PDB file of C-alpha atoms in Angstrom:
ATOM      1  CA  UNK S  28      28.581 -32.819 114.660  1.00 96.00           C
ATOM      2  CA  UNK S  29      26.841 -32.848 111.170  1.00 97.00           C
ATOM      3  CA  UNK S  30      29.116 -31.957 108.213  1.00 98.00           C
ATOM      4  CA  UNK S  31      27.890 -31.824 104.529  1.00 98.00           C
ATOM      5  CA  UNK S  32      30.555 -31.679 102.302  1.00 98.00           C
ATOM      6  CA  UNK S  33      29.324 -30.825  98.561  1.00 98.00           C
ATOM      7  CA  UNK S  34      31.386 -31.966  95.823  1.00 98.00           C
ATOM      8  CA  UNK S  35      31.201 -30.636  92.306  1.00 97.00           C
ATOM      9  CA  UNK S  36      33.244 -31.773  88.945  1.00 95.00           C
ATOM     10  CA  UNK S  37      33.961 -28.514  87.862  1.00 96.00           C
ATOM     11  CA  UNK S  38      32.103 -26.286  85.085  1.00 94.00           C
ATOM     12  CA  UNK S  39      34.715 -26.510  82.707  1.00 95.00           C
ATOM     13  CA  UNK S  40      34.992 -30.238  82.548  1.00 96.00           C
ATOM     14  CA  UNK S  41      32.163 -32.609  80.908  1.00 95.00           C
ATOM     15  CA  UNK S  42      29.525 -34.410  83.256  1.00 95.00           C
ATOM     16  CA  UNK S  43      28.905 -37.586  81.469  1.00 96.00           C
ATOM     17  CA  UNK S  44      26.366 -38.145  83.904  1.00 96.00           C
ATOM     18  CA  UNK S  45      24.475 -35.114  83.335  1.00 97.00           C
ATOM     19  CA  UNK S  46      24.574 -35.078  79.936  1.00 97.00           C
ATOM     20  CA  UNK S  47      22.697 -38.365  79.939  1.00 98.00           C
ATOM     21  CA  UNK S  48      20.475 -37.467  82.531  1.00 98.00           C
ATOM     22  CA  UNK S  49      19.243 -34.148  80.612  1.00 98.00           C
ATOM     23  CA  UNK S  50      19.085 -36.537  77.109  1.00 98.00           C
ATOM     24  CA  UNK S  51      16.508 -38.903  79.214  1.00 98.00           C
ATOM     25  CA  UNK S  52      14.833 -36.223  80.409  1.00 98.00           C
ATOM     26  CA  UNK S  53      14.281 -34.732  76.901  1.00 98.00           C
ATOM     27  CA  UNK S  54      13.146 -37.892  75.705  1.00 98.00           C
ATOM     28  CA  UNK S  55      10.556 -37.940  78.250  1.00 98.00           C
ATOM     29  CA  UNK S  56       8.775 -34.543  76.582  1.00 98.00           C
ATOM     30  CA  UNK S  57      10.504 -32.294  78.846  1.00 98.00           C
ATOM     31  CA  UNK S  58      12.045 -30.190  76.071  1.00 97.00           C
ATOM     32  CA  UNK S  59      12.971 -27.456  78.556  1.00 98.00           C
ATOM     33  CA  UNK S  60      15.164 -29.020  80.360  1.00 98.00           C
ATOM     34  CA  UNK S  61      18.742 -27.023  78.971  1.00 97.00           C
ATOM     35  CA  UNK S  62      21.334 -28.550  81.204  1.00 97.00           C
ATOM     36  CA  UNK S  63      21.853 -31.027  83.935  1.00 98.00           C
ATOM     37  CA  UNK S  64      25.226 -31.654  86.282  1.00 98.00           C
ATOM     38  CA  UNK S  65      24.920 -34.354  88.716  1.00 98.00           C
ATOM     39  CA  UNK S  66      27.100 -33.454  91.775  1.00 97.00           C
ATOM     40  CA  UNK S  67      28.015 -35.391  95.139  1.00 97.00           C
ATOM     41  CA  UNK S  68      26.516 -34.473  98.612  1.00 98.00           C
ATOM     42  CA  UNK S  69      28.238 -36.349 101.502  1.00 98.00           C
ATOM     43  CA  UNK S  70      26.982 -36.231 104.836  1.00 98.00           C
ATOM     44  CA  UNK S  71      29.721 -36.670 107.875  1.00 98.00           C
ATOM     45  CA  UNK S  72      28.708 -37.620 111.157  1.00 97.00           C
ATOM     46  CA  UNK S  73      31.692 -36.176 112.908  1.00 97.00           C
ATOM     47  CA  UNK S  74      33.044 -36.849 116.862  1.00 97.00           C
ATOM     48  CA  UNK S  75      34.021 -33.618 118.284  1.00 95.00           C
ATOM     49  CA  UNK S  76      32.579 -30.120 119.524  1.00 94.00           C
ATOM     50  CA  UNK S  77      35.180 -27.835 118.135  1.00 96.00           C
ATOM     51  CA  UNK S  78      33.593 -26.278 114.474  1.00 96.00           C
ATOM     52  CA  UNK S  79      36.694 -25.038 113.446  1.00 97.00           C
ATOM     53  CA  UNK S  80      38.972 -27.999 113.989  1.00 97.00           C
ATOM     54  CA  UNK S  81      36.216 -30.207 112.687  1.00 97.00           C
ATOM     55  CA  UNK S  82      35.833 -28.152 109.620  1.00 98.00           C
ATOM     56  CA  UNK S  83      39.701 -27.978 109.208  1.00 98.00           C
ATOM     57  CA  UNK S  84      39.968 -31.771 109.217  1.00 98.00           C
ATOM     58  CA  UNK S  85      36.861 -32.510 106.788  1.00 98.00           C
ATOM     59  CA  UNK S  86      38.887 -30.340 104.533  1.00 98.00           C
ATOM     60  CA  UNK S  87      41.657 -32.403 104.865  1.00 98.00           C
ATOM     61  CA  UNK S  88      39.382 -35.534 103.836  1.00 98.00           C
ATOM     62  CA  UNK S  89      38.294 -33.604 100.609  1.00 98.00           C
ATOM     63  CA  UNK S  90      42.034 -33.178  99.772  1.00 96.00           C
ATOM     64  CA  UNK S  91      42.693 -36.778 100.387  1.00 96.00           C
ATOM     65  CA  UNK S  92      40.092 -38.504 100.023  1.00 97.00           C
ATOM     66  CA  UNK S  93      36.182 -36.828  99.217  1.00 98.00           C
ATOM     67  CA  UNK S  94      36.764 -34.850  96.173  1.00 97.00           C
ATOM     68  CA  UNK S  95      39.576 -35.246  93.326  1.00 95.00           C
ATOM     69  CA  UNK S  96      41.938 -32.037  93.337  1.00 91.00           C
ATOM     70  CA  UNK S  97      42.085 -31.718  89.677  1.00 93.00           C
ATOM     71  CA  UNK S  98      38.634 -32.402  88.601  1.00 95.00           C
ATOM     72  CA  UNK S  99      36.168 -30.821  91.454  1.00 97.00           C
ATOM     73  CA  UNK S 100      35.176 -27.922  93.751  1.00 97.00           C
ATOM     74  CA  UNK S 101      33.943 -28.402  97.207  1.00 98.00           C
ATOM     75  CA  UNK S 102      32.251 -27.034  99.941  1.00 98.00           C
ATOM     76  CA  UNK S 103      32.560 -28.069 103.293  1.00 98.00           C
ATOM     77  CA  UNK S 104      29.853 -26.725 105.690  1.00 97.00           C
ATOM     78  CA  UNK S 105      29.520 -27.594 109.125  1.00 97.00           C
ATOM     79  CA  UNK S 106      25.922 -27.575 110.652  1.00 90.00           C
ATOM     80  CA  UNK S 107      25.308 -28.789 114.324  1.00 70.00           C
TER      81      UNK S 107
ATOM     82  CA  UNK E  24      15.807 -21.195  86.044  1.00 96.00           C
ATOM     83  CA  UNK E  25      18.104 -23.016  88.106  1.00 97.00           C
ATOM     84  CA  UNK E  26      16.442 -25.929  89.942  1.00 98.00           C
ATOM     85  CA  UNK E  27      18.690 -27.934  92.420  1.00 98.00           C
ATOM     86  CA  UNK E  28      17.358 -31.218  93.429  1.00 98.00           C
ATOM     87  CA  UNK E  29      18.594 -33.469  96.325  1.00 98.00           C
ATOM     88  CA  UNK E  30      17.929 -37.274  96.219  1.00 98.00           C
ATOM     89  CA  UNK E  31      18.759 -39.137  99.763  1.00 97.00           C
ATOM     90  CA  UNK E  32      18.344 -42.384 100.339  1.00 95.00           C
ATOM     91  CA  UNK E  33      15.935 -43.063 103.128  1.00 96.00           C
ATOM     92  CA  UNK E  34      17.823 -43.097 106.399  1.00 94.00           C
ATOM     93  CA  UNK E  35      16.489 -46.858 107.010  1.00 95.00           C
ATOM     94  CA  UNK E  36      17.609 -48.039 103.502  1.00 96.00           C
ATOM     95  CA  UNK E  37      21.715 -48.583 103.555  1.00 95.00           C
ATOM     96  CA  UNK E  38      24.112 -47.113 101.889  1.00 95.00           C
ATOM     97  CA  UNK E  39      27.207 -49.182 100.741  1.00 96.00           C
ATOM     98  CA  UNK E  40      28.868 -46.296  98.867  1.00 96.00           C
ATOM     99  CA  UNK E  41      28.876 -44.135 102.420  1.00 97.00           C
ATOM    100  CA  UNK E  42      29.910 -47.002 104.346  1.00 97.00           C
ATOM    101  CA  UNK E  43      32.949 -47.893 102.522  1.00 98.00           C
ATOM    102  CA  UNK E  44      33.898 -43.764 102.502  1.00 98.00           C
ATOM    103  CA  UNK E  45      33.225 -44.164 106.323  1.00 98.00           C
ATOM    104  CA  UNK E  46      35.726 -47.504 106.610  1.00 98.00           C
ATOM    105  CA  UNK E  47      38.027 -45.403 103.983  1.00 98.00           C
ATOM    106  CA  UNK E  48      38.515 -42.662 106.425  1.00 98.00           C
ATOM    107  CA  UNK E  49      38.859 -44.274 109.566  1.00 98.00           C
ATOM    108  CA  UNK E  50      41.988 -46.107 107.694  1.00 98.00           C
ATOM    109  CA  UNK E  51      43.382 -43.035 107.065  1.00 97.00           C
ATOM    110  CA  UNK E  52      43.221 -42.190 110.852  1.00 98.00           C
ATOM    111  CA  UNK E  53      40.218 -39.723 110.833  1.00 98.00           C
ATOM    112  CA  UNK E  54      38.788 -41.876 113.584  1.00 97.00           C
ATOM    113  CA  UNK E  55      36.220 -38.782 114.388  1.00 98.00           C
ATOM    114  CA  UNK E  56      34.307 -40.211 111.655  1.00 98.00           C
ATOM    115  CA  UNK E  57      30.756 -42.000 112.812  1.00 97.00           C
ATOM    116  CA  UNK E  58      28.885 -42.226 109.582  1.00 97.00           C
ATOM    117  CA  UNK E  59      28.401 -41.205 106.242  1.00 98.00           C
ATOM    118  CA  UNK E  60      26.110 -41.025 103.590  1.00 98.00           C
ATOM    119  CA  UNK E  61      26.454 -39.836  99.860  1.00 98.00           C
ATOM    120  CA  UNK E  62      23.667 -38.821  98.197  1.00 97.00           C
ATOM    121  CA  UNK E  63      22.952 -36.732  94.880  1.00 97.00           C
ATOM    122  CA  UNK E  64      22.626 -33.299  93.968  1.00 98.00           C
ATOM    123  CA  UNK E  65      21.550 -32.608  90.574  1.00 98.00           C
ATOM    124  CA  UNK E  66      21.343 -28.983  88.983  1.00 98.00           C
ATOM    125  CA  UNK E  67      18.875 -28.398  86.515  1.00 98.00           C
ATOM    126  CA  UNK E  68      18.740 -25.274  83.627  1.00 97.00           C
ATOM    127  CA  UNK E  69      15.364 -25.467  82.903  1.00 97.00           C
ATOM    128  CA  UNK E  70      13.818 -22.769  80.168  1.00 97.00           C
ATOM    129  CA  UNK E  71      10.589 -20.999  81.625  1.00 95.00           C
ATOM    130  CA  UNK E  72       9.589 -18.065  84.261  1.00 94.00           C
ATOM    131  CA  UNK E  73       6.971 -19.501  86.589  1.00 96.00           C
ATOM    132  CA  UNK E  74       8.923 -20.955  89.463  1.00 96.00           C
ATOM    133  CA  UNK E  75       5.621 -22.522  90.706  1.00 97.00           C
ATOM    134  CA  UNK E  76       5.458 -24.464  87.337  1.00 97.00           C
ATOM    135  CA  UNK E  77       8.883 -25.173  86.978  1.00 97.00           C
ATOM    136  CA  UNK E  78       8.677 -27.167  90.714  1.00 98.00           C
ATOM    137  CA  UNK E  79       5.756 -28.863  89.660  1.00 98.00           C
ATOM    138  CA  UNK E  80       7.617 -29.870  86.381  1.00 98.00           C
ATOM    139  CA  UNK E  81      10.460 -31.069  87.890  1.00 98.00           C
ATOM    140  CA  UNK E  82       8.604 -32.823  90.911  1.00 98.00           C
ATOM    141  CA  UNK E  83       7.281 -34.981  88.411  1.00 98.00           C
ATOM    142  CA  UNK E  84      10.873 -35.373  86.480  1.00 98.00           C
ATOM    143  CA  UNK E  85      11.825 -36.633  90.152  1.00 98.00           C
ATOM    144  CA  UNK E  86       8.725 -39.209  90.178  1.00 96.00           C
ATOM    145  CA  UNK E  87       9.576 -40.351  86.834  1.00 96.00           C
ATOM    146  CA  UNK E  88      13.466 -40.092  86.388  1.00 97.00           C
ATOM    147  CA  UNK E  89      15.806 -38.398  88.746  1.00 98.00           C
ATOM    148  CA  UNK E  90      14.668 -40.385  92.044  1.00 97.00           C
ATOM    149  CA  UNK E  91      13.566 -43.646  92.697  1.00 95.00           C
ATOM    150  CA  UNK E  92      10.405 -43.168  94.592  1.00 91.00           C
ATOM    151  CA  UNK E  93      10.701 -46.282  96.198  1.00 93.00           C
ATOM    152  CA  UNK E  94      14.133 -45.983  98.045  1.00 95.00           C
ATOM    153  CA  UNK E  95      14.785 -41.980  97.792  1.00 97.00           C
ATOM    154  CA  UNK E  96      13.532 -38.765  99.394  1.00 97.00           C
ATOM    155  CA  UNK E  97      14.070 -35.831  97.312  1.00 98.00           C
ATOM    156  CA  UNK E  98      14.040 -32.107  97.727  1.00 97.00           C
ATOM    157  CA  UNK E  99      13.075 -29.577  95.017  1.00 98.00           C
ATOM    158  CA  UNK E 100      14.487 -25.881  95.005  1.00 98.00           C
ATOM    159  CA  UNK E 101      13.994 -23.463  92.106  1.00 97.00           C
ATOM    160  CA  UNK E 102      16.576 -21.080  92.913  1.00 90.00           C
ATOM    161  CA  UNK E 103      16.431 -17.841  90.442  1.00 70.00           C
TER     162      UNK E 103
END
């Protein structure tokens, strides 16, 4: 099964990344440009049939592994 | 307007960041795991009202900045 797990630093804490990405971009002439966050999209190729269990156990590899407690949000969404 | 954008590599070009998540995984015993990728998701605020505009805007911020046209796909959705 396909899993996409989206991982986000949350809104309350800076995006370095972002920041610079929206500077460049201003640079380039596009003034509109107000704010940028640059976020992680991860895309599992998971064994298994069962949506629930396999959703239950991605979640488990965002708490371990996919995503850092303290500084993100995620989103785990299983597709096929 | 919020504008997300999603920048994959292609599927034939690899990706060493989702392989070593992949290996990562499988050490922790999620052996379900077949492959993974990691790609970007970037959320624009961008000032303006036309969404037609706005894509064609940041279409081109993709060309010139937020992609690299050479190894990425990318995905363009002006969302309210």
């Amino acid at each position: 099964m396909k899993v996409t797990v989206t991982v986000r630093r949350r809104p309350e804490i800076s995006d370095p990344q972002g920041t610079t990405v929206a500077r460049a971009l201003r640079d380039l002439g596009y003034d509109e440009v107000r704010k940028v966050r640059v976020d992680k999209e991860i895309r599992l190729e998971v064994e298994g049939d069962d949506a629930a269990a396999i959703e239950a156990r991605v979640t488990e590899m965002c708490e371990k592994l996919l995503a850092n407690p303290v500084m993100d949000d995620y989103e785990v969404r299983v597709e096929a």
